[in-house]
């Protein structure tokens, strides 16, 4: 992985490990709590709508299977929804670190140091927060629609995949924007540029998302590796556009 080699060669571990451990702990405790509340929510819906009693009365194996699969799919979508909310909260809190790490990565690539500008650094942080809030709002709208769609038998089984793709796109979007800001691109210019390179945003987000499949270590490395990977991948495209 290019990001791993870059971090190793330039000894950036001190900017990786500590925030990564904090992220991993918060994410694990949050997912444990939300997992149980999601299960209770699904059970509450089935009782309030009378669906559970109707299924017990029908005593149909097929209908029971469809209901079980539907409940599982809805649980997965709700977990992805929680993951999205947590991710954006962490993006907002860790925005100063991410802005610095992206700038540090580009400075090493260009072989120069960017002079520290407190005003510009503050603007980068505020922009990252605003963009995270904007993306979080849009993704919430999409996820709510997906939760409703997940209630439809068979068709709803595809909703976790759709939710993952949207999740990856918006996370990659946020990581790529740190680089766009340094080139004095407005938010609208950044949105247009990244929307024209959706594959890049989704690919970066997928790298972040699937690193969570590696127990402990993947959770620690995922957020900051995504920042470095996004900066490395968008740099050639930025140079071409300039």
C-alpha positions as MATLAB code, in Angstrom:
seq = 'XXXXXXXXXXXXXXXXXXXXXXXXXXXXXXXXXXXXXXXXXXXXXXXXXXXXXXXXXXXXXXXXXXXXXXXXXXXXXXXXXXXXXXXXXXXXXXXXXXXXXXXXXXXXXXXXXXXXXXXXXXXXXXXXXXXXXXXXXXXXXXXXXXXXXXXXXXXXXXXXXXXXXXXXXXXXXXXXXXXXXXXXXXXXXXXXXXXXXXXXXXXXXXXXXXXXXXXXXXXXXXXXXXXXXXXXXXXXXXXXXX';
ca = [
       0.000    0.000    0.000;
       1.387    3.358   -1.070;
       0.142    5.158    2.035;
       1.822    2.599    4.327;
       5.175    2.940    2.532;
       4.936    6.725    2.651;
       4.167    6.769    6.384;
       6.943    4.294    7.135;
       9.588    6.063    5.025;
       8.785    9.486    6.473;
       8.288    8.354   10.085;
       4.787    9.751   10.517;
       3.772    7.189   13.137;
       3.360    9.722   15.952;
       0.522   11.321   13.970;
      -1.064    7.928   13.345;
      -1.031    5.798   16.495;
      -2.431    8.030   19.278;
      -5.501    9.361   17.412;
      -5.978    5.883   15.947;
      -6.191    4.277   19.398;
      -8.696    6.909   20.520;
     -10.778    6.331   17.388;
     -10.725    2.542   17.825;
     -11.860    2.708   21.461;
     -14.691    5.148   20.778;
     -15.846    3.199   17.733;
     -15.860   -0.155   19.552;
     -17.829    1.099   22.566;
     -20.255    2.952   20.319;
     -20.898   -0.045   18.062;
     -21.428   -2.326   21.057;
     -24.059    0.022   22.478;
     -25.761    0.771   19.154;
     -25.881   -2.918   18.214;
     -28.084   -3.715   21.203;
     -30.304   -0.651   20.743;
     -30.775   -1.474   17.031;
     -31.951   -4.976   17.916;
     -34.394   -3.555   20.468;
     -35.670   -1.044   17.903;
     -36.377   -3.758   15.318;
     -38.180   -5.884   17.925;
     -40.242   -2.848   19.000;
     -41.304   -2.196   15.394;
     -42.335   -5.808   14.861;
     -44.459   -5.721   18.034;
     -46.034   -2.297   17.450;
     -46.988   -3.061   13.854;
     -48.417   -6.444   14.825;
     -46.104   -8.141   12.341;
     -44.718  -10.612   14.874;
     -48.131  -11.772   16.048;
     -49.295  -12.077   12.427;
     -46.289  -14.239   11.545;
     -46.880  -16.438   14.608;
     -50.494  -16.901   13.524;
     -49.579  -17.717    9.912;
     -46.884  -20.174   10.976;
     -45.301  -19.976    7.501;
     -41.695  -21.072    7.113;
     -41.166  -18.899    4.022;
     -42.666  -15.800    5.621;
     -40.647  -16.421    8.775;
     -37.472  -16.663    6.703;
     -38.254  -13.433    4.838;
     -39.003  -11.657    8.126;
     -35.733  -12.900    9.670;
     -33.720  -11.797    6.622;
     -35.509   -8.448    6.568;
     -34.698   -7.899   10.247;
     -31.043   -8.774    9.650;
     -30.793   -6.438    6.657;
     -32.439   -3.614    8.591;
     -30.032   -4.190   11.494;
     -27.058   -3.977    9.111;
     -28.355   -0.739    7.565;
     -28.924    0.775   11.025;
     -25.386   -0.180   12.039;
     -24.056    1.508    8.910;
     -26.142    4.554    9.800;
     -24.545    4.665   13.257;
     -21.096    4.204   11.707;
     -21.772    7.206    9.456;
     -22.845    9.429   12.347;
     -19.845    8.402   14.441;
     -17.492    8.908   11.515;
     -18.671   12.471   10.913;
     -18.446   13.299   14.600;
     -14.854   12.059   14.610;
     -14.128   13.978   11.392;
     -15.259   17.183   13.086;
     -13.316   16.550   16.312;
     -10.146   15.385   14.513;
     -10.305   17.991   11.742;
      -7.211   19.902   13.050;
      -5.129   16.705   12.946;
      -6.400   15.641    9.523;
      -5.779   19.089    8.017;
      -2.228   19.082    9.421;
      -1.491   15.508    8.308;
      -2.713   16.200    4.760;
      -0.561   19.345    4.576;
       2.451   17.477    5.999;
       2.050   14.724    3.390;
       1.946   17.175    0.495;
       4.900   19.150    1.868;
       7.011   15.969    1.917;
       5.942   15.112   -1.653;
       6.953   18.557   -2.914;
      10.154   18.614   -0.871;
       9.309   21.839    0.898;
       7.731   23.074    4.069;
       4.536   25.077    4.074;
       4.940   28.059    6.412;
       2.495   27.767    9.283;
      -0.347   30.228    8.818;
      -2.706   30.251   11.784;
      -5.459   32.055    9.863;
      -5.289   29.650    6.910;
      -5.044   26.666    9.239;
      -8.180   27.859   11.029;
      -9.940   28.212    7.677;
      -8.932   24.647    6.739;
     -10.391   23.333    9.998;
     -13.659   25.269    9.641;
     -13.987   24.159    6.040;
     -13.450   20.532    7.039;
     -16.115   20.852    9.736;
     -18.616   22.502    7.373;
     -18.024   19.898    4.684;
     -18.361   17.033    7.177;
     -21.674   18.520    8.363;
     -22.879   18.981    4.775;
     -21.923   15.439    3.749;
     -23.379   14.022    6.957;
     -26.724   15.712    6.238;
     -26.915   14.380    2.689;
     -25.844   10.906    3.720;
     -28.476   10.869    6.481;
     -31.155   11.641    3.884;
     -29.920    8.765    1.717;
     -29.623    6.328    4.626;
     -33.160    7.056    5.852;
     -34.397    6.300    2.330;
     -32.360    3.078    2.349;
     -33.801    2.046    5.752;
     -37.305    2.407    4.284;
     -36.246    0.481    1.177;
     -34.804   -2.309    3.359;
     -38.352   -3.129    4.529;
     -39.255   -4.344    1.014;
     -38.723   -8.141    0.735;
     -35.946   -9.314   -1.606;
     -35.273   -5.831   -3.036;
     -34.301   -4.661    0.446;
     -31.563   -7.288    0.611;
     -29.415   -5.125   -1.673;
     -29.614   -2.072    0.575;
     -26.484   -2.806    2.720;
     -24.352   -2.766   -0.451;
     -25.909    0.533   -1.520;
     -25.357    1.980    1.964;
     -21.678    0.928    1.917;
     -21.078    2.583   -1.475;
     -22.640    5.855   -0.274;
     -20.674    5.619    2.972;
     -17.385    5.135    1.101;
     -18.066    7.996   -1.311;
     -18.783   10.597    1.336;
     -15.888    9.591    3.567;
     -13.474    9.680    0.628;
     -14.978   13.042   -0.338;
     -14.104   14.532    3.064;
     -10.533   13.209    2.935;
      -9.891   14.526   -0.580;
     -11.203   17.997    0.232;
      -8.308   18.784    2.582;
      -6.040   18.855   -0.468;
      -8.482   20.943   -2.505;
      -8.588   23.607    0.187;
      -4.818   24.127    0.048;
      -5.107   25.045   -3.628;
      -7.592   27.771   -2.706;
     -10.512   25.908   -4.291;
     -13.945   26.987   -3.142;
     -16.331   24.438   -1.660;
     -18.341   24.409   -4.901;
     -15.193   23.885   -6.991;
     -14.172   21.033   -4.692;
     -17.625   19.434   -4.914;
     -17.533   19.653   -8.719;
     -13.993   18.268   -8.970;
     -14.537   15.342   -6.604;
     -17.963   14.588   -8.123;
     -16.147   14.270  -11.460;
     -13.803   11.713   -9.849;
     -16.307    9.636   -7.896;
     -14.231    6.488   -8.350;
     -11.322    8.099   -6.516;
     -13.535    9.120   -3.599;
     -15.221    5.691   -3.397;
     -11.856    3.911   -3.638;
     -10.405    5.956   -0.789;
     -13.520    5.386    1.314;
     -13.431    1.644    0.612;
      -9.836    1.462    1.809;
     -10.923    3.114    5.053;
     -14.062    0.966    5.379;
     -12.469   -2.436    4.738;
      -9.522   -1.754    7.042;
     -12.084   -2.189    9.816;
     -12.188   -5.894    8.922;
      -8.692   -6.195   10.441;
      -9.231   -6.537   14.213;
      -7.759   -3.778   16.403;
      -4.859   -2.778   14.124;
      -7.107   -1.922   11.183;
      -9.338    0.244   13.365;
      -6.327    2.138   14.698;
      -4.783    2.809   11.287;
      -7.918    3.378    9.185;
      -8.690    7.117    9.663;
      -5.190    8.581    9.352;
      -4.157    6.144    6.585;
      -7.193    7.393    4.657;
      -5.966   11.008    4.955;
      -2.497   10.155    3.646;
      -3.876    7.915    0.877;
      -6.304   10.632   -0.258;
      -3.538   13.250   -0.389;
      -1.252   10.954   -2.377;
      -3.954    9.915   -4.846;
      -5.369   13.369   -5.596;
      -2.004   15.121   -5.930;
      -1.346   14.153   -9.602;
      -4.910   15.134  -10.578;
      -4.561   18.504   -8.867;
      -1.317   19.202  -10.696;
      -2.966   18.391  -14.029;
      -5.926   20.680  -13.310;
      -3.584   23.506  -12.329;
];
